[in-house]
Amino acid sequence: MPKYKGWAGKILRVNLSDGSVKAEDTNDYLDYIGGMGIGYKVMWDEVPVGVKPFDEANKIIFAAGPVTGTGAPCTARTNITSLLPSNPQHLIGDGHMGGHFSPEMKYAGWDAIIIEGKAPRPVWLRIEDEKVTIEDARKLWGQGIFDTTADIAGIMGQETQVAAIGQAGENLVNLATIMSNGNHSAGALGGVMGSKNLKAIGIIGTGSVQYAADREDWIALNDHVMSIIGANNQHVVPSTPQPWAEYHDPASRWTAQEGLFWGAADKPVETGICEPENINKVGYRTQKAVKDHGMIAEDYTVRMGGCQSCPVRCHSSLEIPELENYGVSRYVMNTCMGYWSHYMAMRNMDEKSGFLAKTLGAQLADDYGLWCNYGQLGRDLNYAYDKGILKDVLPAAEYNSIPWDKFEAGDPEFLVDLYRRIAYKEGEISHLGDGAAWLAERWDFDEDYWNDEAHHLWSPMGYPLHHANESNGQVGSLINIIFNRDPMNHSHQNFLGSGLPTKLLKEIAAEIWGSEDAVDEPANYTPMNRAKAKFAKWSLVTCALHDSLTVCNWMFPMATSPLKKRNYRGDTSIEAKYFSLTTGIKMSEEELYKAGERILTLHRAMTVKQMGTVDMRNEHDIIVDWVFDMDPDKKPFTPGTIKMDRDDMEKAKTMLYEELGWDPETGAPTYDKLVELGMKDAALELGKLGLLPGNVQ
Amino acid sequence: MGKEQKKSIIELMAEKVRSDSAQAKITNVDAFKEEPIKLPEEDLEDKLEVFKTEEEYADIKILRGTGIYLFSEDKMTLNYAKTMARIADKDIMALIASTVRDDSEIYPRATPAKTFYQHPYNIDKGIFDDVLEEMENKEEYKDIKGVRASNGALYLYSNKYLAEDHAAYLAEDIEVVQKEVP
Amino acid sequence: MSEEEKEEKKFLQKPTSRRDFLKKSVIGAAGTAVSMSVLGLFTDSAEARAFAVAEGIVISDPTRCTGCRRCETNCTAINDGKAHPYISRVKVGRNYNFGENGPSIAYWNQNGNFGDFTIVTETCRQCEAPRCANACPMGAISADSSIGARVVDKDKCVGCGRCSVACPYDIPTVDPEAKKSTKCTLCGGYPTCAAKCPTGSLKFVPWKDVELALVERENLIKNN
């Protein structure tokens, strides 16, 4: 019996080199909670510096936390940790997917799956509760993700949940996904699975996830969350004026309104007015199809969809008969960048061709398992094309074989050709799938590639901004420098995008971070201050926490709510309450944040160890120049620009490092901080390597 | 009888207001002149006084624009009622200006022009364009300005509360940036 | 099309996964006058003991179900004090990806998340002559006194699983942890699954409206 509730109690270790399968005790990892925490800990302990992502010695960890599978709202995330192929230094990182995979893993009795080694030939992993076998995947190899999932479900049973790679992962494309349920993908790590000859993992779980709380207390907490939950991204006001709402915001994802339908449902389903008190309408609040595609999508919308346990449905399911003209299913489902990235890989489109490009692109990329690097792949193509670089780097025969006429004409069919080339690594153009840093080096991009704001690049490590300086200036910027890929961090973004007036957000900010100064008006920024550093820390720590618990960082923390009677306050203690009620370990919000800090600091320590330098400030936390040089006629901290100031940003880094207890000079974790967080072993190891800041050993 | 009659009228009035509000409509006091209430013009202010002072009608609020409007705040927020009152006043210029000023001041944000083509405003695009042109020449609306995002979408703002550059960025952010980095 | 032909068409469109087909064939053979209505499938009156009908049953509207599966964990939270979709009395997960027939070569056009997006949620029919109750060697399944839900007496149940095998809809499930059968109790008249469904897809339908609701459901699942 597991020591605590919530955790399944066992971690599955599969060595594909020798075919061994072992169960280990989750208790060894409880300080790291689960998910990302387990992933980082395993990587820290077991993967030596110098190992490359596709080496046999690399490992890949699928992990969930104690809350996943309990049925608590928005808790079906799967965290996948390994070395990042697209990162130019192969630093540690993780991809995340929603869907139904990790709850099934928990029901099968596993908190995590550690994959190590490399199979001699293609295999897939079959998990039916405690029974685990490595199966021959030679017949599956070469297939797309959709067919692979269907084949495995055909063998194991229709209730199987599958995580699989497509051709992109098999062919070791750096920008490859791992996918479950047809449209929930974890970016960046598909190639690692491919390098291990692991095509897929299929799971059936017939067990339970237990919680320590009485059922009454458990249900009461669920009801509380359902009472303050908003729409997607915890947007808490509707997008149009509505009778129940004091505020509205055209940018809100609470798009439900009278006269707006799921127009392709078998009988009409109107989203309508969804008063916050009506919990039977939470699932209608976000009509995501019209958010992602505009009103053209209404008539094609079959329904919304999303993850196990989540009442907020953020994926849109569309039926578009024209898609069959391109040889793909008419039924397509995805959300946000899962649609938009394909638009970015095109040009000269009108409303209809843009809609088709987004949806056709989703079908193709989701089957090949191709990742967009948060939209960067498409921008890279357009840059190289416009600069004439493609003509220089592609052999003429290859260049001429690419249907550029379709590209120029805004014909979505161009994507059929392009994505096939990338997924199968056909020719020079397929290096678009290497990732921006590798590509820029290979094709010798000029400085303007990095320094033109239009390309949205954020870091010399080759990732684009993901809610950076456009999201509360220094706060978003700080969040964008810490990880080794684009930050999958929405804590700050959910708060800033809630739709409430800035004045109200400032009041709430003062309650959470000690001062109204934590929040500026959008694009009317003030210089760095302590409260902003606290806001940034809170965002980073809660994100690490969410990816470990595992709860959705696109909904939590719920710092705001749609309820006037609560004066729009949310409740940031929910995660701690779930942790306590689930595991039986009583934990305050503050104590739980400490665990989040531990996990974040371990990520930092691993990054320091891999890079072999403590100077994170100058070697790692680098922001490209456009952020400081954009809008040449404007000064930072004037209305209407998101331009940052170099000195101010260095000050911001110092303040964040201080808040996190890292060395204010270098941004590396100190001996004292590591010891305080219970990671003395890590401190000693870094000390031996000469990777502790200052003289303290 | 007189007293009963009086109470009954105010009750009927309250009933109508609450029922209208529940259907997302505000109530113009002119409606009380009709059957079955048939409220004499001269009694109106007395009745409004009852709504203001008596506990059982505390939810009923009064808005004065060109007309006088009532709503129940149990069923509708003040902000929404104000919007509906501006629409009911049928002064499109004032409607646009006050909506834009509120957005610029409160959130702050620039107001997408397309907001006005949609529910609950439902202004014809042709009429909207004409009205906007006319507003440019009116002293009382000289703070209302337009700005276009790079995709061509028109946004309005009040330069009493938002600088031009600021409004331009906010328009660009919602039209373009939020889509490219969702 | 005549009314009769329409009825016949509906009948032919019944769920026909291999296991279901066998079970339903048995019902058809035993019930001498198989009703051409959907209700006929689960009244089965010629064969067995019948109880007074329940006040109603829970039915999912397939156009509104988004597959969040909150019903499954809400069901086991209130009934079992744990999260356990496998024993949930509402079954969503098993049909979620590929519909009730499982994946076929034409999964693109089948139900489920990999198909036409229709989520086929299975709920207990509270049959008039419940095959689960009739199959139970311990007599552990009977109609409760309040609203007539067919419920398992945990003290009598030995977890043999005959009820699961007998049910044409695979609703009763033996809890592998408690070793007792579980099936829908209608939560004493206030089914939690329906009360907390985030899209109102699950509804408690009064018995008099059940047949119509099920016919409509069948038609929507078959995407006519």
PDB file of N, CA and C in Angstrom, chain A residues 306-339:
ATOM      1  N   GLY A 306     -11.573  18.510 -25.070  1.00  0.00           N
ATOM      2  CA  GLY A 306     -10.432  18.809 -24.209  1.00  0.00           C
ATOM      3  C   GLY A 306     -10.037  17.611 -23.374  1.00  0.00           C
ATOM      4  N   CYS A 307      -9.581  17.897 -22.169  1.00  0.00           N
ATOM      5  CA  CYS A 307      -8.935  16.877 -21.349  1.00  0.00           C
ATOM      6  C   CYS A 307      -9.905  16.181 -20.401  1.00  0.00           C
ATOM      7  N   GLN A 308      -9.483  15.012 -19.939  1.00  0.00           N
ATOM      8  CA  GLN A 308     -10.189  14.318 -18.871  1.00  0.00           C
ATOM      9  C   GLN A 308     -10.268  15.239 -17.660  1.00  0.00           C
ATOM     10  N   SER A 309     -11.387  15.280 -17.027  1.00  0.00           N
ATOM     11  CA  SER A 309     -11.633  15.999 -15.766  1.00  0.00           C
ATOM     12  C   SER A 309     -11.859  17.497 -15.914  1.00  0.00           C
ATOM     13  N   CYS A 310     -11.676  18.046 -17.111  1.00  0.00           N
ATOM     14  CA  CYS A 310     -11.730  19.504 -17.247  1.00  0.00           C
ATOM     15  C   CYS A 310     -13.075  19.974 -17.794  1.00  0.00           C
ATOM     16  N   PRO A 311     -13.765  20.828 -17.040  1.00  0.00           N
ATOM     17  CA  PRO A 311     -15.051  21.346 -17.499  1.00  0.00           C
ATOM     18  C   PRO A 311     -14.911  22.440 -18.549  1.00  0.00           C
ATOM     19  N   VAL A 312     -13.688  22.974 -18.683  1.00  0.00           N
ATOM     20  CA  VAL A 312     -13.453  24.055 -19.644  1.00  0.00           C
ATOM     21  C   VAL A 312     -12.948  23.437 -20.934  1.00  0.00           C
ATOM     22  N   ARG A 313     -13.720  23.521 -21.957  1.00  0.00           N
ATOM     23  CA  ARG A 313     -13.384  22.798 -23.179  1.00  0.00           C
ATOM     24  C   ARG A 313     -12.671  23.749 -24.133  1.00  0.00           C
ATOM     25  N   CYS A 314     -11.352  23.591 -24.269  1.00  0.00           N
ATOM     26  CA  CYS A 314     -10.577  24.581 -25.019  1.00  0.00           C
ATOM     27  C   CYS A 314     -10.170  24.109 -26.406  1.00  0.00           C
ATOM     28  N   HIS A 315     -10.490  22.875 -26.761  1.00  0.00           N
ATOM     29  CA  HIS A 315     -10.220  22.414 -28.124  1.00  0.00           C
ATOM     30  C   HIS A 315     -11.518  22.502 -28.937  1.00  0.00           C
ATOM     31  N   SER A 316     -11.397  22.879 -30.211  1.00  0.00           N
ATOM     32  CA  SER A 316     -12.604  22.881 -31.028  1.00  0.00           C
ATOM     33  C   SER A 316     -12.563  21.748 -32.041  1.00  0.00           C
ATOM     34  N   SER A 317     -13.700  21.071 -32.156  1.00  0.00           N
ATOM     35  CA  SER A 317     -13.852  19.938 -33.083  1.00  0.00           C
ATOM     36  C   SER A 317     -14.645  20.417 -34.281  1.00  0.00           C
ATOM     37  N   LEU A 318     -14.047  20.320 -35.450  1.00  0.00           N
ATOM     38  CA  LEU A 318     -14.676  20.870 -36.639  1.00  0.00           C
ATOM     39  C   LEU A 318     -14.907  19.793 -37.689  1.00  0.00           C
ATOM     40  N   GLU A 319     -15.977  19.961 -38.466  1.00  0.00           N
ATOM     41  CA  GLU A 319     -16.213  19.084 -39.617  1.00  0.00           C
ATOM     42  C   GLU A 319     -16.131  19.944 -40.868  1.00  0.00           C
ATOM     43  N   ILE A 320     -15.073  19.724 -41.651  1.00  0.00           N
ATOM     44  CA  ILE A 320     -14.842  20.542 -42.840  1.00  0.00           C
ATOM     45  C   ILE A 320     -14.696  19.618 -44.057  1.00  0.00           C
ATOM     46  N   PRO A 321     -15.801  19.426 -44.792  1.00  0.00           N
ATOM     47  CA  PRO A 321     -15.763  18.463 -45.900  1.00  0.00           C
ATOM     48  C   PRO A 321     -14.619  18.719 -46.884  1.00  0.00           C
ATOM     49  N   GLU A 322     -14.283  20.004 -47.119  1.00  0.00           N
ATOM     50  CA  GLU A 322     -13.220  20.319 -48.098  1.00  0.00           C
ATOM     51  C   GLU A 322     -11.888  19.682 -47.746  1.00  0.00           C
ATOM     52  N   LEU A 323     -11.669  19.368 -46.479  1.00  0.00           N
ATOM     53  CA  LEU A 323     -10.379  18.784 -46.107  1.00  0.00           C
ATOM     54  C   LEU A 323     -10.137  17.459 -46.808  1.00  0.00           C
ATOM     55  N   GLU A 324     -11.233  16.789 -47.159  1.00  0.00           N
ATOM     56  CA  GLU A 324     -11.065  15.500 -47.834  1.00  0.00           C
ATOM     57  C   GLU A 324     -10.400  15.656 -49.200  1.00  0.00           C
ATOM     58  N   ASN A 325     -10.495  16.848 -49.770  1.00  0.00           N
ATOM     59  CA  ASN A 325      -9.807  17.089 -51.055  1.00  0.00           C
ATOM     60  C   ASN A 325      -8.294  16.958 -50.930  1.00  0.00           C
ATOM     61  N   TYR A 326      -7.802  17.085 -49.716  1.00  0.00           N
ATOM     62  CA  TYR A 326      -6.357  16.995 -49.508  1.00  0.00           C
ATOM     63  C   TYR A 326      -5.948  15.619 -48.972  1.00  0.00           C
ATOM     64  N   GLY A 327      -6.898  14.693 -48.938  1.00  0.00           N
ATOM     65  CA  GLY A 327      -6.563  13.340 -48.506  1.00  0.00           C
ATOM     66  C   GLY A 327      -6.532  13.145 -47.005  1.00  0.00           C
ATOM     67  N   VAL A 328      -7.144  14.066 -46.263  1.00  0.00           N
ATOM     68  CA  VAL A 328      -7.206  13.886 -44.816  1.00  0.00           C
ATOM     69  C   VAL A 328      -8.663  13.848 -44.380  1.00  0.00           C
ATOM     70  N   SER A 329      -8.889  13.443 -43.138  1.00  0.00           N
ATOM     71  CA  SER A 329     -10.251  13.376 -42.614  1.00  0.00           C
ATOM     72  C   SER A 329     -10.880  14.763 -42.561  1.00  0.00           C
ATOM     73  N   ARG A 330     -12.185  14.779 -42.728  1.00  0.00           N
ATOM     74  CA  ARG A 330     -12.919  16.049 -42.625  1.00  0.00           C
ATOM     75  C   ARG A 330     -13.058  16.498 -41.169  1.00  0.00           C
ATOM     76  N   TYR A 331     -12.772  15.584 -40.260  1.00  0.00           N
ATOM     77  CA  TYR A 331     -12.946  15.903 -38.837  1.00  0.00           C
ATOM     78  C   TYR A 331     -11.608  16.305 -38.235  1.00  0.00           C
ATOM     79  N   VAL A 332     -11.522  17.515 -37.763  1.00  0.00           N
ATOM     80  CA  VAL A 332     -10.255  18.018 -37.240  1.00  0.00           C
ATOM     81  C   VAL A 332     -10.490  18.694 -35.890  1.00  0.00           C
ATOM     82  N   MET A 333      -9.504  18.529 -35.017  1.00  0.00           N
ATOM     83  CA  MET A 333      -9.648  19.082 -33.662  1.00  0.00           C
ATOM     84  C   MET A 333      -8.299  19.582 -33.179  1.00  0.00           C
ATOM     85  N   ASN A 334      -8.271  20.777 -32.653  1.00  0.00           N
ATOM     86  CA  ASN A 334      -7.065  21.306 -32.025  1.00  0.00           C
ATOM     87  C   ASN A 334      -7.399  22.640 -31.359  1.00  0.00           C
ATOM     88  N   THR A 335      -6.397  23.384 -30.998  1.00  0.00           N
ATOM     89  CA  THR A 335      -6.615  24.677 -30.358  1.00  0.00           C
ATOM     90  C   THR A 335      -5.396  25.575 -30.536  1.00  0.00           C
ATOM     91  N   CYS A 336      -5.609  26.872 -30.427  1.00  0.00           N
ATOM     92  CA  CYS A 336      -4.508  27.858 -30.380  1.00  0.00           C
ATOM     93  C   CYS A 336      -3.439  27.599 -31.437  1.00  0.00           C
ATOM     94  N   MET A 337      -2.196  27.474 -30.974  1.00  0.00           N
ATOM     95  CA  MET A 337      -1.076  27.317 -31.896  1.00  0.00           C
ATOM     96  C   MET A 337      -1.182  26.041 -32.724  1.00  0.00           C
ATOM     97  N   GLY A 338      -1.913  25.076 -32.216  1.00  0.00           N
ATOM     98  CA  GLY A 338      -2.146  23.849 -32.978  1.00  0.00           C
ATOM     99  C   GLY A 338      -2.851  24.122 -34.293  1.00  0.00           C
ATOM    100  N   TYR A 339      -3.536  25.235 -34.381  1.00  0.00           N
ATOM    101  CA  TYR A 339      -4.101  25.712 -35.651  1.00  0.00           C
ATOM    102  C   TYR A 339      -3.247  26.829 -36.252  1.00  0.00           C
TER     103      TYR A 339
END
